[in-house]
mmCIF file of C-alpha atoms in Angstrom:
data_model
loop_
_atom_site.group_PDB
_atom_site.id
_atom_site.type_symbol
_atom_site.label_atom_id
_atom_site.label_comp_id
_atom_site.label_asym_id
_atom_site.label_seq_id
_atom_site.Cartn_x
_atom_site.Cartn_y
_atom_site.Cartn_z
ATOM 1 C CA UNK A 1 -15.314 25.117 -3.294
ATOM 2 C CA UNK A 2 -11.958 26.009 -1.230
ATOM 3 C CA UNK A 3 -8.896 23.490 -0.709
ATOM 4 C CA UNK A 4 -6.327 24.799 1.427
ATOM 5 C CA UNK A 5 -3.016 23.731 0.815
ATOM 6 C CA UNK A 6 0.022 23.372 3.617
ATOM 7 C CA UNK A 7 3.151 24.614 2.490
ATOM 8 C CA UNK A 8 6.929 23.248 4.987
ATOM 9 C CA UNK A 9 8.941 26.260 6.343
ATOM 10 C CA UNK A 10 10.463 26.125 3.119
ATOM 11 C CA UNK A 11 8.115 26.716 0.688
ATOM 12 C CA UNK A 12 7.511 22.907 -0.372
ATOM 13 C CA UNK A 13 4.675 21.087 -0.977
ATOM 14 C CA UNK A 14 5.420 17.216 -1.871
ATOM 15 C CA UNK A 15 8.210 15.242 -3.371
ATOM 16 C CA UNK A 16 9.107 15.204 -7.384
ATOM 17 C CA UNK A 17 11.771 13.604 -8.418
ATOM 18 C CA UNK A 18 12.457 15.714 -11.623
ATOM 19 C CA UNK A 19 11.541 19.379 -9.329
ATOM 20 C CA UNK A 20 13.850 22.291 -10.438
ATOM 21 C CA UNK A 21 15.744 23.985 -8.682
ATOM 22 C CA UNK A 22 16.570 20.197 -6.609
ATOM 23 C CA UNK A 23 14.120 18.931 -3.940
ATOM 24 C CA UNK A 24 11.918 21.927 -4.288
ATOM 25 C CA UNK A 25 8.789 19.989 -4.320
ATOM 26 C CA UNK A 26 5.466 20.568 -6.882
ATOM 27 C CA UNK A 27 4.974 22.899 -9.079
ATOM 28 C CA UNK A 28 3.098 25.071 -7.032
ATOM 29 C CA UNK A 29 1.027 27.427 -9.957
ATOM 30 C CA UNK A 30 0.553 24.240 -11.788
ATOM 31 C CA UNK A 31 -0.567 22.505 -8.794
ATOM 32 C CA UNK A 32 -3.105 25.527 -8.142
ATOM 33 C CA UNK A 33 -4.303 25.602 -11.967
ATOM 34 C CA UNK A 34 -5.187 21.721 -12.011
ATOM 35 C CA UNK A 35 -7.746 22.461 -9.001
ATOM 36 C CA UNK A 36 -8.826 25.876 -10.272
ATOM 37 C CA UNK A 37 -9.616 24.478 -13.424
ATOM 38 C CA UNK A 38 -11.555 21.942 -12.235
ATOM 39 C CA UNK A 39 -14.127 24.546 -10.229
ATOM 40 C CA UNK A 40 -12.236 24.541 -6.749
ATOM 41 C CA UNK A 41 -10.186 28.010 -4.963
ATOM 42 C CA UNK A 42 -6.535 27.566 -3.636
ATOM 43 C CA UNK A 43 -4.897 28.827 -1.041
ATOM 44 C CA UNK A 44 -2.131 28.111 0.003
ATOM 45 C CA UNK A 45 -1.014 28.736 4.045
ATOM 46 C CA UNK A 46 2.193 27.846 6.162
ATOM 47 C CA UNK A 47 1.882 25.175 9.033
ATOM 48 C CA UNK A 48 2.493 28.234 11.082
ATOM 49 C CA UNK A 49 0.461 30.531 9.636
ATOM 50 C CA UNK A 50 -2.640 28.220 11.624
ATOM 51 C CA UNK A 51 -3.984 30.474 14.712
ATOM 52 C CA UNK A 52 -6.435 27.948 15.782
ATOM 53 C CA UNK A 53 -8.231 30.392 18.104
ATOM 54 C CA UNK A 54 -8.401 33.253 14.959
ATOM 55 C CA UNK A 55 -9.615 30.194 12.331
ATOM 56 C CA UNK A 56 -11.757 27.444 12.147
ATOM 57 C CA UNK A 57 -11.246 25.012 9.532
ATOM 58 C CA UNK A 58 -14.277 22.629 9.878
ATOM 59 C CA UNK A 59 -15.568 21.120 7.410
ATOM 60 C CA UNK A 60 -12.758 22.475 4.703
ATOM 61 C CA UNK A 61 -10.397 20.589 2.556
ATOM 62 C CA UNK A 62 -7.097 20.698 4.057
ATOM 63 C CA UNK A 63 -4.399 19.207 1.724
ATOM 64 C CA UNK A 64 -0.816 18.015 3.516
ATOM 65 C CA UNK A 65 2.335 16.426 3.017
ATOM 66 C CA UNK A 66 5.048 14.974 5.262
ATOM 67 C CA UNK A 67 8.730 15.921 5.490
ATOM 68 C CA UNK A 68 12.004 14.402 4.957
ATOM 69 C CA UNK A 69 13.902 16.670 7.675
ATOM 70 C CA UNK A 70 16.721 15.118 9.312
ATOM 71 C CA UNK A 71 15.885 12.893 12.238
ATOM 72 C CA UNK A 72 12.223 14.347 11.443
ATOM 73 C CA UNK A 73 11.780 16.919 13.748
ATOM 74 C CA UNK A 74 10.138 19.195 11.359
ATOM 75 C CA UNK A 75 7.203 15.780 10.662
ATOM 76 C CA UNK A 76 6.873 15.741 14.538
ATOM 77 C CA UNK A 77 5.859 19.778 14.192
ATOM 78 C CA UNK A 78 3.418 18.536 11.297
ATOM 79 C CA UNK A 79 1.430 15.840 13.484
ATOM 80 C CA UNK A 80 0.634 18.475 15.812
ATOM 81 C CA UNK A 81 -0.652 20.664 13.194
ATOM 82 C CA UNK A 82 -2.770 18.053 11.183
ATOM 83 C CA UNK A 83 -4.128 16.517 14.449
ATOM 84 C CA UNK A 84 -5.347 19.653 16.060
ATOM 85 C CA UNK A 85 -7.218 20.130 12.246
ATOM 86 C CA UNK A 86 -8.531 16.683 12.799
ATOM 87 C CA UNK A 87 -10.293 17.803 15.895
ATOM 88 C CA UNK A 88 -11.275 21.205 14.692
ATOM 89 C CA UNK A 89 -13.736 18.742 12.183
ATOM 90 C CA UNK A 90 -11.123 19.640 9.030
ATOM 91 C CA UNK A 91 -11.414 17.181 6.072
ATOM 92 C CA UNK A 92 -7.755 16.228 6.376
ATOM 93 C CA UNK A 93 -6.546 14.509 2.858
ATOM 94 C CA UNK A 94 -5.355 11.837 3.450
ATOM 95 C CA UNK A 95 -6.294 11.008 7.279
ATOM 96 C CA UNK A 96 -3.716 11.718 9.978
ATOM 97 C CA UNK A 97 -3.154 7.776 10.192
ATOM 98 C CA UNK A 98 -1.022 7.867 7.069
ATOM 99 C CA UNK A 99 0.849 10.877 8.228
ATOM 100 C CA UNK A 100 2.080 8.687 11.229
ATOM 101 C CA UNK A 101 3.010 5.683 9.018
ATOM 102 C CA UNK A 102 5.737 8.468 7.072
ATOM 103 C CA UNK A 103 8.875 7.302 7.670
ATOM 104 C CA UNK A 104 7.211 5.076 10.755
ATOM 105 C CA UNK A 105 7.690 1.016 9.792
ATOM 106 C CA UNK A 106 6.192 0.545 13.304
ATOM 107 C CA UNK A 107 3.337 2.198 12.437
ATOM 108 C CA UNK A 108 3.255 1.130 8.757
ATOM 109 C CA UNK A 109 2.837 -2.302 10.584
ATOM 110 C CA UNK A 110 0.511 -1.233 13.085
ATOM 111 C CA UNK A 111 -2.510 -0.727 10.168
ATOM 112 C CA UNK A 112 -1.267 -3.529 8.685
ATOM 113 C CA UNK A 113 -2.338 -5.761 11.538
ATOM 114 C CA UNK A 114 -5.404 -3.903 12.027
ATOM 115 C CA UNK A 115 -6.346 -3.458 8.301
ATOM 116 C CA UNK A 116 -9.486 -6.360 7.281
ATOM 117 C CA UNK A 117 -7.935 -6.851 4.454
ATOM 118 C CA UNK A 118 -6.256 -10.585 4.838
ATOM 119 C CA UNK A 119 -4.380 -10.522 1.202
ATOM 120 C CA UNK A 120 -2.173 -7.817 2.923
ATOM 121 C CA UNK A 121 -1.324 -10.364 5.859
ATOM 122 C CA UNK A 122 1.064 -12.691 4.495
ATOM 123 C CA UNK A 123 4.060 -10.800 5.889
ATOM 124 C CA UNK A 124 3.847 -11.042 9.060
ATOM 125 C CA UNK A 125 6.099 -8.035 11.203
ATOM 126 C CA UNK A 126 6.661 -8.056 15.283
ATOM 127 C CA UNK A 127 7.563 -4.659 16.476
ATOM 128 C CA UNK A 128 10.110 -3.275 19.565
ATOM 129 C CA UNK A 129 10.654 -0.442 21.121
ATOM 130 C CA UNK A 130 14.003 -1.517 22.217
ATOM 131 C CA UNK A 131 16.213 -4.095 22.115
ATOM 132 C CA UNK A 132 14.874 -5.275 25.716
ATOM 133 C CA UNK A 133 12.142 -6.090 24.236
ATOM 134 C CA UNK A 134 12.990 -8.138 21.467
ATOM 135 C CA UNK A 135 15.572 -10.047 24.089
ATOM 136 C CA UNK A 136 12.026 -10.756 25.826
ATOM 137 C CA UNK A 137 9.971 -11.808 22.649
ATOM 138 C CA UNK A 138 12.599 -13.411 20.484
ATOM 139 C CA UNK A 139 11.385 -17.047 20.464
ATOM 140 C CA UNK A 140 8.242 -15.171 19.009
ATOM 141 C CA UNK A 141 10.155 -14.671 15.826
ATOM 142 C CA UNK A 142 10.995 -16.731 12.443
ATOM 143 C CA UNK A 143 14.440 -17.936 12.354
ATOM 144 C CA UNK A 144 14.974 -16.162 9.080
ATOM 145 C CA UNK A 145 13.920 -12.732 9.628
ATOM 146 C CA UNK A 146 14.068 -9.023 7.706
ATOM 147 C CA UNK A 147 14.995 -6.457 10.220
ATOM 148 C CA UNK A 148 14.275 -2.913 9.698
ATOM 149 C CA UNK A 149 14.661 0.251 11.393
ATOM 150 C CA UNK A 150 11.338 2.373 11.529
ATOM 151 C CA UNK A 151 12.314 5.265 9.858
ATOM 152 C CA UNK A 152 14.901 5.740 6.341
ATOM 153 C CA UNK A 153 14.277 5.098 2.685
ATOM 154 C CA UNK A 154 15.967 3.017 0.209
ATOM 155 C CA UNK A 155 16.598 0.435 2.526
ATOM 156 C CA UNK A 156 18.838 1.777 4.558
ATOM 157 C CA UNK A 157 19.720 -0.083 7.799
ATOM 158 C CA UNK A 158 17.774 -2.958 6.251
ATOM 159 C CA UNK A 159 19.352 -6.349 6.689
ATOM 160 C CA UNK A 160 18.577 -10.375 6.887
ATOM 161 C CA UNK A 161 19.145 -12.489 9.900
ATOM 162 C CA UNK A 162 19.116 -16.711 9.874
ATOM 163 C CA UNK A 163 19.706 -16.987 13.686
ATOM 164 C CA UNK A 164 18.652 -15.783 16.582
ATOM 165 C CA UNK A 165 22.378 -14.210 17.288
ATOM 166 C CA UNK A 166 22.899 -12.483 13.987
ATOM 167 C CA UNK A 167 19.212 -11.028 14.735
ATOM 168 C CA UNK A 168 20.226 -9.758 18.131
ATOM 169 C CA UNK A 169 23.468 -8.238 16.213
ATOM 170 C CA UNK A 170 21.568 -6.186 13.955
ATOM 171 C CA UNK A 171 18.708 -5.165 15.923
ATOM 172 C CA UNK A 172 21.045 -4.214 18.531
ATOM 173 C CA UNK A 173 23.315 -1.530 15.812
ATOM 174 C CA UNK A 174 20.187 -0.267 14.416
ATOM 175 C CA UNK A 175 18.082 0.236 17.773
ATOM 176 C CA UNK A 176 21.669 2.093 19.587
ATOM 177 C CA UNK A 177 20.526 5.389 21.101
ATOM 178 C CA UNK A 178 24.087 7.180 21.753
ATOM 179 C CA UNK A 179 23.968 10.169 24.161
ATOM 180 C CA UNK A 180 27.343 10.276 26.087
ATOM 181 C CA UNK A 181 25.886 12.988 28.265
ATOM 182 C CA UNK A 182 22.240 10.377 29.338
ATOM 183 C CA UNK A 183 25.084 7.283 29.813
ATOM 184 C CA UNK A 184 27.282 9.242 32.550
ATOM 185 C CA UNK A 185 24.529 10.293 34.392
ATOM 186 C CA UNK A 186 22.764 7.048 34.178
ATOM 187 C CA UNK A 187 26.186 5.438 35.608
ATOM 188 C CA UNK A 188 26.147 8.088 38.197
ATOM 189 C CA UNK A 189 22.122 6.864 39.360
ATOM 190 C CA UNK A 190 22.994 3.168 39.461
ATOM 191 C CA UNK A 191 25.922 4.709 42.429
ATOM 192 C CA UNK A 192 23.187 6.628 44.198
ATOM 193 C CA UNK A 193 20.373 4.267 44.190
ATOM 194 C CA UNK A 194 20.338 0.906 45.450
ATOM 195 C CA UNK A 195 18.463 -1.013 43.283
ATOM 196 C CA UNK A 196 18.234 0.955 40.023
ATOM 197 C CA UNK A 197 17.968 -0.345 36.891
ATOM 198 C CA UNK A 198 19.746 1.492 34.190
ATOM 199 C CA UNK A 199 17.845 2.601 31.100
ATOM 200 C CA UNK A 200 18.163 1.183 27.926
ATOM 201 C CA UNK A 201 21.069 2.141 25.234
ATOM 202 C CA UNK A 202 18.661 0.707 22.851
ATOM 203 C CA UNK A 203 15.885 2.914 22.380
ATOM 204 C CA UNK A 204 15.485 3.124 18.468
ATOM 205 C CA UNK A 205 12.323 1.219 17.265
ATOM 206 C CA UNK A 206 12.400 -1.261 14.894
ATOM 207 C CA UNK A 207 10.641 -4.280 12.816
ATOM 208 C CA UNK A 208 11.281 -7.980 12.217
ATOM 209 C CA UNK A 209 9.766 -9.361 9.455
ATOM 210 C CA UNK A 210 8.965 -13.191 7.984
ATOM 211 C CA UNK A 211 11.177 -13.099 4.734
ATOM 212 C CA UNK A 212 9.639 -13.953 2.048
ATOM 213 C CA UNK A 213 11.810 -16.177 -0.365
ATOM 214 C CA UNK A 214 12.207 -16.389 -4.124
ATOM 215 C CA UNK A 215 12.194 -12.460 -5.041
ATOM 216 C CA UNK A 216 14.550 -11.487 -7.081
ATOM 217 C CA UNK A 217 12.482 -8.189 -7.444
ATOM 218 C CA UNK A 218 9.677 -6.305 -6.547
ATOM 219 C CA UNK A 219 7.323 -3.840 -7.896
ATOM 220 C CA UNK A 220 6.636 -0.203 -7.456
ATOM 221 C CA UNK A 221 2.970 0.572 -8.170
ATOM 222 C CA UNK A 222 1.755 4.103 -7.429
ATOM 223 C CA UNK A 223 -1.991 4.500 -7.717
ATOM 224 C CA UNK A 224 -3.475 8.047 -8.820
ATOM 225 C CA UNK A 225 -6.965 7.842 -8.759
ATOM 226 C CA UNK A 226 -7.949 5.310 -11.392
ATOM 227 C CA UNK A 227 -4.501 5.661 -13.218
ATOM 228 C CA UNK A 228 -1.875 2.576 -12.665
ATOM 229 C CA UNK A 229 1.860 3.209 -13.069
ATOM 230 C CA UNK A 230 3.958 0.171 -12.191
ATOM 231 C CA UNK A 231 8.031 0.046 -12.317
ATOM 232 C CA UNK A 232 9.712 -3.206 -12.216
ATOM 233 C CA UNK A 233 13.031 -3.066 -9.558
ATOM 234 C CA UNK A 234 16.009 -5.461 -9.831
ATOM 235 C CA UNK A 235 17.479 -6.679 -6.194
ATOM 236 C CA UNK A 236 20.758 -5.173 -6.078
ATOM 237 C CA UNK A 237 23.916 -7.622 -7.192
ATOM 238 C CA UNK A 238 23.787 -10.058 -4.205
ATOM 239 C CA UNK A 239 21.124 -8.934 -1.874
ATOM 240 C CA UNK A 240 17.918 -9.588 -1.327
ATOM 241 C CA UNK A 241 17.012 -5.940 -1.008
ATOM 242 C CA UNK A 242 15.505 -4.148 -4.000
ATOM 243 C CA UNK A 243 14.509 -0.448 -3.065
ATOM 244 C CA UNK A 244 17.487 1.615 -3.803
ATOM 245 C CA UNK A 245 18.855 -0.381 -6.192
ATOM 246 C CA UNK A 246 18.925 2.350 -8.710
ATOM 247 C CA UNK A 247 17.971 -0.978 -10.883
ATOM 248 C CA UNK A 248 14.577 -0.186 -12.512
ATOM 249 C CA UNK A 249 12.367 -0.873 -15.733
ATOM 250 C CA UNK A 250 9.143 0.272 -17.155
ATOM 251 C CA UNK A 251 7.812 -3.437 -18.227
ATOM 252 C CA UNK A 252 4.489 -3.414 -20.227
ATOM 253 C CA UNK A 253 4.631 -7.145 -19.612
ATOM 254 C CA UNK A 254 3.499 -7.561 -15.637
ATOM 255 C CA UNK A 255 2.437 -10.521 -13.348
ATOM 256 C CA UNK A 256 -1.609 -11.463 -14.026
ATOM 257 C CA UNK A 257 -3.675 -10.386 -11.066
ATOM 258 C CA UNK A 258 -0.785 -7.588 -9.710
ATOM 259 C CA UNK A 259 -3.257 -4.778 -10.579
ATOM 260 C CA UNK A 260 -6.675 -6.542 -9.098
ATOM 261 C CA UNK A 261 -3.977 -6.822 -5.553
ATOM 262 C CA UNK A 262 -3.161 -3.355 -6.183
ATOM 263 C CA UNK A 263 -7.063 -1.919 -6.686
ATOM 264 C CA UNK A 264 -7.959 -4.116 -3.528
ATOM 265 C CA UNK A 265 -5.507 -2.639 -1.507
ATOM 266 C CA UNK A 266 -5.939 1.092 -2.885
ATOM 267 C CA UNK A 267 -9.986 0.836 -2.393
ATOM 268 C CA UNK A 268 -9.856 -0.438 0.850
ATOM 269 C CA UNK A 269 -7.209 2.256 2.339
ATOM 270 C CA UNK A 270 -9.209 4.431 0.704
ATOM 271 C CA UNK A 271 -7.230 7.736 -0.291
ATOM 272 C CA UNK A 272 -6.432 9.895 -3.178
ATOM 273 C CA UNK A 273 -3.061 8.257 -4.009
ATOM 274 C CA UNK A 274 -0.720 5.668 -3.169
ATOM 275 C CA UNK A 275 2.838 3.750 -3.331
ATOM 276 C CA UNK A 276 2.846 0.256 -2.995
ATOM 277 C CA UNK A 277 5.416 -2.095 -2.655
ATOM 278 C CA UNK A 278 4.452 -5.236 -4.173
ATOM 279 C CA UNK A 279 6.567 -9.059 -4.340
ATOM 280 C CA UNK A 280 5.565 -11.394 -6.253
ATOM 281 C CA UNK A 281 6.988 -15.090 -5.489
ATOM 282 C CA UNK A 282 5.327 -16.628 -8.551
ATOM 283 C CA UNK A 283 2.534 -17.940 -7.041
ATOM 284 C CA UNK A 284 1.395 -15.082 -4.575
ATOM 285 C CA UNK A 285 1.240 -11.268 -4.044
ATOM 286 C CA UNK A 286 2.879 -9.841 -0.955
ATOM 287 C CA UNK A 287 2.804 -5.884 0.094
ATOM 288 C CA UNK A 288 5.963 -5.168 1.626
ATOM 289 C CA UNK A 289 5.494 -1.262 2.560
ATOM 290 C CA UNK A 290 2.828 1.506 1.519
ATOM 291 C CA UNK A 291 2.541 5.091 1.860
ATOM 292 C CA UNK A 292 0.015 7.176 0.762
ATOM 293 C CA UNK A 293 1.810 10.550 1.466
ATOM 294 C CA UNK A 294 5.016 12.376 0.504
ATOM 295 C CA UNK A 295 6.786 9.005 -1.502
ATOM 296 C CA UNK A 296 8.752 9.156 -4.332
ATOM 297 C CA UNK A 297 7.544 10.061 -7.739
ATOM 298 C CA UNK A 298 9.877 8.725 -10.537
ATOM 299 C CA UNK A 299 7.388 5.680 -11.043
ATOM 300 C CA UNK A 300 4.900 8.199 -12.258
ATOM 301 C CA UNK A 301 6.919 11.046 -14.183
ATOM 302 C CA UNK A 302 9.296 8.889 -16.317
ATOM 303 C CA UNK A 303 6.477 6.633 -17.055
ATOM 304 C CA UNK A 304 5.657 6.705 -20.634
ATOM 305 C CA UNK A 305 2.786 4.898 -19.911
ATOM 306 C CA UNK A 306 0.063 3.944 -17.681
ATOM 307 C CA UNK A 307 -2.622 1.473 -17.340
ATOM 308 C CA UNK A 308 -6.385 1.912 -16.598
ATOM 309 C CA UNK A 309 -9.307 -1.084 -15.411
ATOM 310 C CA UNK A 310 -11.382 -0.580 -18.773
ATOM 311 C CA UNK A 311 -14.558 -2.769 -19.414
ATOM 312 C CA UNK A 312 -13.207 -5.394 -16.635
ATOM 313 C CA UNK A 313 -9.704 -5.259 -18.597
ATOM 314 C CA UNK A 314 -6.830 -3.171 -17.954
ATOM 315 C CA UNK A 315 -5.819 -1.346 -20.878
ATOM 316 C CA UNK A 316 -2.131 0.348 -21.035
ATOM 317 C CA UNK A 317 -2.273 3.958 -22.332
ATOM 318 C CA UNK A 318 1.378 5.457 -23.921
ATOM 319 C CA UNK A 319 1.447 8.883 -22.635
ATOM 320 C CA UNK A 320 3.212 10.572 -20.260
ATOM 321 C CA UNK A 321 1.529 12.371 -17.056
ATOM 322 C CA UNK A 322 2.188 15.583 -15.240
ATOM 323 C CA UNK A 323 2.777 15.004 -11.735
ATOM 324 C CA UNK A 324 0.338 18.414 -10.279
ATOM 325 C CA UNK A 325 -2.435 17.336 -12.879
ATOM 326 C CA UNK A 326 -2.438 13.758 -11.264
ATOM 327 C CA UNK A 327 -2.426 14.738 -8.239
ATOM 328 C CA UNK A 328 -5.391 17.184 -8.538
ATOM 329 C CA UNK A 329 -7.402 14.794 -10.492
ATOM 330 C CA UNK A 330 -7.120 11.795 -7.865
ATOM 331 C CA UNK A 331 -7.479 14.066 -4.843
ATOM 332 C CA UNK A 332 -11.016 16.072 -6.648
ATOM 333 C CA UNK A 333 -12.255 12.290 -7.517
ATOM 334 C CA UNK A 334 -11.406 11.442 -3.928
ATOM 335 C CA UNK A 335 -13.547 14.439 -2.399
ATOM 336 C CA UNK A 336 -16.274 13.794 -5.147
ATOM 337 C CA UNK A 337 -16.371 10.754 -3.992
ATOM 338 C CA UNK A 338 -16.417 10.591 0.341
ATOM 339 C CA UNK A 339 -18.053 14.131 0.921
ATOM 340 C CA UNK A 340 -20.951 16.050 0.065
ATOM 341 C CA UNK A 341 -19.545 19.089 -1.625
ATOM 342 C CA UNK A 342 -20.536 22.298 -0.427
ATOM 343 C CA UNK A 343 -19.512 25.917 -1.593
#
């Protein structure tokens, strides 16, 4: 059996935290031994390198990630790619839908809302494509809100609101769409034409979330397969914000039921692997964001253990894991399990 694997302009495949030289990505001939031991042919091709009217990728494994390119042009180049596959009949791991949600809150909320899965629905996330449109929907929203832009990590641009005037404060730095150029000749069409309204200066999408109170942490869980690594993160000092903190423990000790939440969640999203952000208020679980491609991998490499549903218990195993050979392993379970394999 054949996977084909998409390589960035640069060479990269994926995000590792540890990757030598710096943000180079997997290891890309231990990546290719952990499938071709396990009975499946690599090869690996350039997003360019696709001539859809030379190849036809039906019915093949087609492996992805996202980028982290500045302002994301680069992603925008990789929809178009792993869309067009889509329609050529490509088995695209995982589907396109997760590609949009990469570096996309909007969109992150989007499935949310349209996910079946209620546990997932206690936060509760309105969505604008500019600040017009919150000015229009703004009784809509809690009085205490989270406010995020839809793209950054490490919760950048991030920030908490407790009126309706602080919200319109922060939505209105982190939706500002600054093009000196646009302005001037906007000014100079509101002089020509009677009548014209003026486009917005606004045009940055964003979210506004319920908050959720009492968290004084959350949890990283990333699931590979049927392996469990979880990472407890401290809010920073004074903030309700903990991605980024830089604050992080590997606790053997974790909340009862975090790992049944977890297993729900990965099972019905159904992919290979995923990142989950998980609070936990003392009483209930609350996913604040997912991904399922190109997210961080510390959780997993400095691990020194893991923890696997044995016998209806989950048992904790002290080892460390290899990034590649996870990887493989989750994605061969994944195709062993939703497609009929074929040579």
């Amino acid at each position: 059996m054949k996977i084909f694997i998409l390589l960035s302009y640069n060479d990269k495949f994926g995000s590792k935290a540890t990757a030598s030289p710096y943000r180079s990505g997997y290891d890309k001939e231990i990546l290719k031994y952990s499938f071709e031991s396990q009975g499946f042919q690599v090869e690996y091709l350039h997003f360019s390198d696709i001539d859809f009217r030379k190849m036809d990728f039906k019915d093949q494994y087609v492996l992805y990630t996202a980028t982290e390119d500045h302002q994301l042009f680069y992603k925008s180049y990789v929809e178009d790619i792993i869309y067009a596959l889509k329609l050529q009949g490509a088995n695209i791991i995982p589907e396109y839908k997760y590609l949009r949600a990469v570096n996309n809150k909007v969109f992150m909320e989007i499935m949310r809302d349209t996910s079946s899965l209620e546990e997932i629905k206690n936060i509760k996330a309105s969505h604008f494509g500019a600040l017009e449109d919150l000015n229009r929907g703004i009784e809509e929203v809690d009085k205490i809100n989270v406010i995020k832009p839809a793209g950054g990590a490490m919760s950048k641009g991030v920030s908490l609101s407790f009126n309706k005037k602080q919200l319109l404060k922060n939505a209105k730095k982190i939706s500002r769409t600054k093009s000196l150029i646009f302005e001037f000749k906007d000014r100079l069409r509101v002089l020509k034409h009677k009548g014209y309204s003026k486009e917005s200066l606004h045009r940055h999408k964003f979210v506004v979330q319920n908050f959720v109170p009492n968290l004084d942490n959350d949890w990283k869980v990333l699931v590979f397969g049927e392996k469990y690594y979880i990472l407890y993160r401290k809010n920073r000092e004074n903030d309700f914000r903990a991605s980024g903190s830089g604050n992080f423990i590997f606790k053997e000790e974790v909340p009862s039921g975090i790992f049944e939440f977890a297993q729900k969640i990965f099972n019905d999203f159904n992919v290979p692997n995923l990142s989950l952000d998980i609070g936990f208020d003392g009483k209930e679980f609350c996913l604040i964001e997912f991904q399922a491609i190109q997210f961080g991998s510390t959780t997993l490499q400095k691990s020194p253990f893991y923890f696997k549903k044995e016998n209806s218990n989950w048992v904790i195993h002290k080892e460390k894991s290899i990034l590649e050979k996870e990887y493989a392993d989750s994605v061969v379970k994944f195709i062993n399990s939703n497609f009929k394999t074929h040579d």
